[in-house]
Amino acid sequence: MNCLSCHEPIQIKFGWNDLFYLNDPSSICSACSDQLERIEGEICRMCGRSFSIFPEQYRQDDCCFDCLEWEQHGSSITKNRSLYQYNPFLKEVMARFKYRGDAELVKLFQKELQALVKRAFKGTIVVPIPLSKERHYERGFNQAELVAGMIGCPYYHALKRPVHEEKQSKKSKRERLEHATVFTMNEEFRSAIANSDVTIVDDLYTTGATVQAAGKILLDHGARTVSSLTIARG
């Protein structure tokens, strides 16, 4: 088997468990895996940002200043948890995944996504962030839906994105916050969302504007709580 990232052969050390197919084959080699910077240790209780790389003066107790500001304006998200720091290696992987059509790369994250869901999102309903029709046609797939598919449980298209906007990656932080993405509710799933704990799934958390906007719609339509899960934390 070759690594999905670098395409070099993966060196597998066989053990007794492999004889009985108890170990899942890996889709990433150790050299590429070592370049993924896992978020571990002390984190912001809301956005999941690692405090190991965050200046002490921009936090208050267990919460960063960005999240304290969200709380002052009425945060719709109980918590966000992300697998990795958005470092240069992961930026390149995500660019190939989102913008160059290499959808298979999502499989790199499957095992750790499933472990994170078991650890932090048990019993929640999964909702991927939608794309506009125009963006979906342009890209050929919705990256958030592919991420949700890796989790291994049903997910609901409870949100719609009727407005076609400039790509989030081309906006400044201020523009993202001032022009929060507009979502609408997919009425087909209103009853499923009502009184449920919901986990929004996306590929990247940066300012939090996207998941905050999506979370507000879900809360307005009866969700008990809304959290978010992303591959990367920018």
Protein backbone atom coordinates (compact mmCIF):
# COMPACT_ATOMS: atom_id res chain seq x y z
CA MET A 1 0.00 0.00 0.00
CA ASN A 2 1.18 3.51 -0.81
CA CYS A 3 0.79 6.63 1.33
CA LEU A 4 -2.11 8.77 0.11
CA SER A 5 -0.10 11.90 0.79
CA CYS A 6 3.36 11.27 -0.69
CA HIS A 7 2.51 8.08 -2.65
CA GLU A 8 5.59 6.29 -1.31
CA PRO A 9 5.15 2.65 -0.17
CA ILE A 10 4.09 2.30 3.47
CA GLN A 11 6.37 0.06 5.48
CA ILE A 12 4.11 -2.17 7.58
CA LYS A 13 5.37 -4.12 10.56
CA PHE A 14 3.23 -7.27 10.76
CA GLY A 15 2.21 -8.73 14.09
CA TRP A 16 -0.11 -11.47 15.32
CA ASN A 17 -3.13 -9.14 15.10
CA ASP A 18 -2.52 -8.67 11.39
CA LEU A 19 -2.88 -12.42 10.82
CA PHE A 20 -6.47 -12.17 12.06
CA TYR A 21 -7.18 -8.81 10.36
CA LEU A 22 -7.53 -7.02 13.71
CA ASN A 23 -5.44 -4.05 12.60
CA ASP A 24 -6.71 -1.62 9.97
CA PRO A 25 -4.16 -0.85 7.29
CA SER A 26 -2.82 2.68 7.49
CA SER A 27 -3.27 5.17 4.67
CA ILE A 28 -0.40 7.45 5.67
CA CYS A 29 3.30 6.75 6.03
CA SER A 30 5.18 7.57 9.22
CA ALA A 31 7.14 10.38 7.52
CA CYS A 32 3.94 12.22 6.54
CA SER A 33 2.17 11.38 9.79
CA ASP A 34 5.04 12.92 11.73
CA GLN A 35 4.42 16.23 9.91
CA LEU A 36 0.83 16.38 11.17
CA GLU A 37 0.87 18.51 14.33
CA ARG A 38 -1.74 16.96 16.62
CA ILE A 39 -3.57 19.25 19.05
CA GLU A 40 -2.81 17.88 22.48
CA GLY A 41 -2.35 19.18 26.00
CA GLU A 42 -3.98 22.34 27.32
CA ILE A 43 -6.53 23.87 24.94
CA CYS A 44 -9.14 26.64 24.91
CA ARG A 45 -12.27 25.07 26.35
CA MET A 46 -14.38 26.57 23.56
CA CYS A 47 -12.50 26.63 20.26
CA GLY A 48 -9.99 23.88 21.01
CA ARG A 49 -6.98 26.05 20.16
CA SER A 50 -3.75 24.74 21.62
CA PHE A 51 -2.33 26.99 24.33
CA SER A 52 1.14 25.58 23.70
CA ILE A 53 1.51 27.93 20.69
CA PHE A 54 -0.75 30.74 21.92
CA PRO A 55 0.64 33.74 23.86
CA GLU A 56 -0.35 33.79 27.52
CA GLN A 57 -1.52 37.44 27.33
CA TYR A 58 -4.30 36.52 24.85
CA ARG A 59 -6.14 34.15 27.14
CA GLN A 60 -8.10 34.30 30.37
CA ASP A 61 -7.99 31.12 32.43
CA ASP A 62 -9.05 28.30 30.08
CA CYS A 63 -10.50 30.50 27.32
CA CYS A 64 -8.84 32.55 24.56
CA PHE A 65 -9.82 36.19 23.98
CA ASP A 66 -11.48 35.37 20.64
CA CYS A 67 -13.88 32.99 22.35
CA LEU A 68 -14.53 35.41 25.21
CA GLU A 69 -15.59 37.90 22.51
CA TRP A 70 -17.87 35.29 20.93
CA GLU A 71 -19.42 34.67 24.36
CA GLN A 72 -20.10 38.39 24.80
CA HIS A 73 -21.98 38.41 21.50
CA GLY A 74 -23.85 35.17 22.27
CA SER A 75 -21.87 32.17 21.07
CA SER A 76 -23.94 29.49 19.37
CA ILE A 77 -21.17 26.89 19.68
CA THR A 78 -20.61 25.03 22.94
CA LYS A 79 -17.18 23.81 21.84
CA ASN A 80 -15.01 23.13 18.81
CA ARG A 81 -12.48 20.36 18.64
CA SER A 82 -9.94 19.94 15.85
CA LEU A 83 -7.45 17.19 15.10
CA TYR A 84 -4.41 19.17 13.93
CA GLN A 85 -2.74 22.55 13.79
CA TYR A 86 -3.06 24.16 10.37
CA ASN A 87 0.69 24.05 9.73
CA PRO A 88 2.38 24.36 6.29
CA PHE A 89 2.27 20.60 5.67
CA LEU A 90 -1.46 20.38 6.40
CA LYS A 91 -2.14 23.53 4.35
CA GLU A 92 -0.65 21.82 1.34
CA VAL A 93 -2.62 18.62 2.00
CA MET A 94 -5.86 20.58 2.40
CA ALA A 95 -5.19 22.59 -0.77
CA ARG A 96 -4.81 19.36 -2.73
CA PHE A 97 -7.95 18.00 -1.05
CA LYS A 98 -10.21 21.03 -1.55
CA TYR A 99 -8.95 22.88 -4.58
CA ARG A 100 -7.18 20.28 -6.70
CA GLY A 101 -9.80 17.56 -6.52
CA ASP A 102 -7.81 14.95 -4.57
CA ALA A 103 -10.85 13.79 -2.57
CA GLU A 104 -9.15 10.52 -1.53
CA LEU A 105 -6.95 12.50 0.86
CA VAL A 106 -9.84 12.68 3.32
CA LYS A 107 -9.09 9.03 4.19
CA LEU A 108 -5.89 10.20 5.87
CA PHE A 109 -7.99 11.48 8.74
CA GLN A 110 -10.52 8.67 9.18
CA LYS A 111 -9.07 6.84 12.19
CA GLU A 112 -8.40 9.97 14.21
CA LEU A 113 -11.78 11.48 13.33
CA GLN A 114 -13.56 8.37 14.57
CA ALA A 115 -11.49 8.36 17.76
CA LEU A 116 -12.25 12.04 18.39
CA VAL A 117 -15.98 11.50 17.91
CA LYS A 118 -15.97 8.63 20.41
CA ARG A 119 -14.00 10.77 22.85
CA ALA A 120 -15.81 14.11 22.59
CA PHE A 121 -19.03 13.88 20.54
CA LYS A 122 -20.88 10.76 21.66
CA GLY A 123 -24.59 10.70 20.95
CA THR A 124 -24.68 13.78 18.75
CA ILE A 125 -26.28 14.32 15.36
CA VAL A 126 -23.76 15.12 12.62
CA VAL A 127 -24.40 18.01 10.20
CA PRO A 128 -21.80 18.95 7.54
CA ILE A 129 -21.37 22.60 6.53
CA PRO A 130 -23.01 22.92 3.10
CA LEU A 131 -21.62 24.56 -0.04
CA SER A 132 -23.58 26.76 -2.40
CA LYS A 133 -24.74 25.02 -5.58
CA GLU A 134 -22.24 27.05 -7.58
CA ARG A 135 -19.30 26.11 -5.33
CA HIS A 136 -20.35 22.45 -5.27
CA TYR A 137 -20.47 22.41 -9.07
CA GLU A 138 -17.08 24.14 -9.28
CA ARG A 139 -15.39 21.80 -6.79
CA GLY A 140 -17.22 18.59 -7.67
CA PHE A 141 -17.77 17.61 -4.05
CA ASN A 142 -18.42 19.08 -0.61
CA GLN A 143 -15.30 18.58 1.50
CA ALA A 144 -17.27 18.84 4.77
CA GLU A 145 -19.60 16.07 3.62
CA LEU A 146 -16.62 13.83 2.84
CA VAL A 147 -15.21 14.54 6.30
CA ALA A 148 -18.60 13.70 7.86
CA GLY A 149 -18.62 10.45 5.86
CA MET A 150 -15.34 9.41 7.50
CA ILE A 151 -16.89 9.52 10.96
CA GLY A 152 -18.84 6.33 10.38
CA CYS A 153 -22.31 7.43 11.52
CA PRO A 154 -25.28 8.91 9.66
CA TYR A 155 -25.24 12.62 8.92
CA TYR A 156 -27.98 15.06 8.02
CA HIS A 157 -28.08 17.79 5.39
CA ALA A 158 -29.92 20.00 7.84
CA LEU A 159 -28.44 23.25 6.50
CA LYS A 160 -28.58 24.95 3.12
CA ARG A 161 -26.32 27.66 1.75
CA PRO A 162 -28.36 29.63 -0.76
CA VAL A 163 -25.90 32.52 -1.08
CA HIS A 164 -22.87 32.08 -3.33
CA GLU A 165 -19.98 34.01 -1.81
CA GLU A 166 -16.32 34.70 -2.37
CA LYS A 167 -14.16 31.87 -1.01
CA GLN A 168 -13.60 32.17 2.74
CA SER A 169 -9.85 31.68 2.20
CA LYS A 170 -9.74 34.93 0.19
CA LYS A 171 -11.34 37.01 2.94
CA SER A 172 -9.56 38.80 5.75
CA LYS A 173 -10.46 37.94 9.33
CA ARG A 174 -12.50 41.14 9.64
CA GLU A 175 -14.40 40.38 6.41
CA ARG A 176 -15.21 36.88 7.64
CA LEU A 177 -16.59 38.23 10.89
CA GLU A 178 -18.50 41.12 9.32
CA HIS A 179 -20.01 39.03 6.55
CA ALA A 180 -20.86 35.83 8.39
CA THR A 181 -21.97 33.12 6.02
CA VAL A 182 -25.72 32.96 5.67
CA PHE A 183 -27.31 29.55 6.09
CA THR A 184 -30.92 28.46 6.06
CA MET A 185 -32.62 25.45 7.59
CA ASN A 186 -33.50 22.42 5.50
CA GLU A 187 -37.04 21.90 6.78
CA GLU A 188 -36.87 18.19 5.93
CA PHE A 189 -34.62 17.71 8.96
CA ARG A 190 -36.23 20.11 11.43
CA SER A 191 -37.76 17.31 13.52
CA ALA A 192 -34.45 15.42 13.65
CA ILE A 193 -32.63 18.50 14.91
CA ALA A 194 -35.21 19.52 17.52
CA ASN A 195 -34.04 18.79 21.08
CA SER A 196 -30.88 17.10 19.81
CA ASP A 197 -27.20 17.71 20.48
CA VAL A 198 -25.71 18.56 17.08
CA THR A 199 -22.12 18.44 15.85
CA ILE A 200 -21.30 20.61 12.85
CA VAL A 201 -18.51 19.15 10.70
CA ASP A 202 -16.15 21.20 8.53
CA ASP A 203 -12.59 20.95 7.27
CA LEU A 204 -11.11 24.07 8.91
CA TYR A 205 -11.80 26.35 11.89
CA THR A 206 -10.21 29.79 11.66
CA THR A 207 -12.23 32.72 13.06
CA GLY A 208 -15.20 30.54 13.97
CA ALA A 209 -17.56 32.76 11.93
CA THR A 210 -18.80 29.91 9.72
CA VAL A 211 -19.68 27.46 12.49
CA GLN A 212 -21.11 30.25 14.67
CA ALA A 213 -23.46 31.29 11.85
CA ALA A 214 -24.47 27.67 11.18
CA GLY A 215 -24.91 26.98 14.88
CA LYS A 216 -27.27 29.93 15.31
CA ILE A 217 -29.61 28.57 12.63
CA LEU A 218 -29.65 25.14 14.27
CA LEU A 219 -30.32 26.61 17.72
CA ASP A 220 -33.06 28.82 16.29
CA HIS A 221 -34.70 25.66 14.96
CA GLY A 222 -34.66 23.75 18.21
CA ALA A 223 -31.25 22.11 18.60
CA ARG A 224 -30.44 21.57 22.29
CA THR A 225 -26.72 22.26 21.88
CA VAL A 226 -24.39 22.76 18.92
CA SER A 227 -20.69 21.90 18.80
CA SER A 228 -18.26 21.67 15.91
CA LEU A 229 -15.54 19.32 14.76
CA THR A 230 -12.90 20.13 12.16
CA ILE A 231 -9.76 18.54 10.79
CA ALA A 232 -7.62 21.63 11.23
CA ARG A 233 -7.46 24.60 13.63
CA GLY A 234 -6.04 27.68 11.95
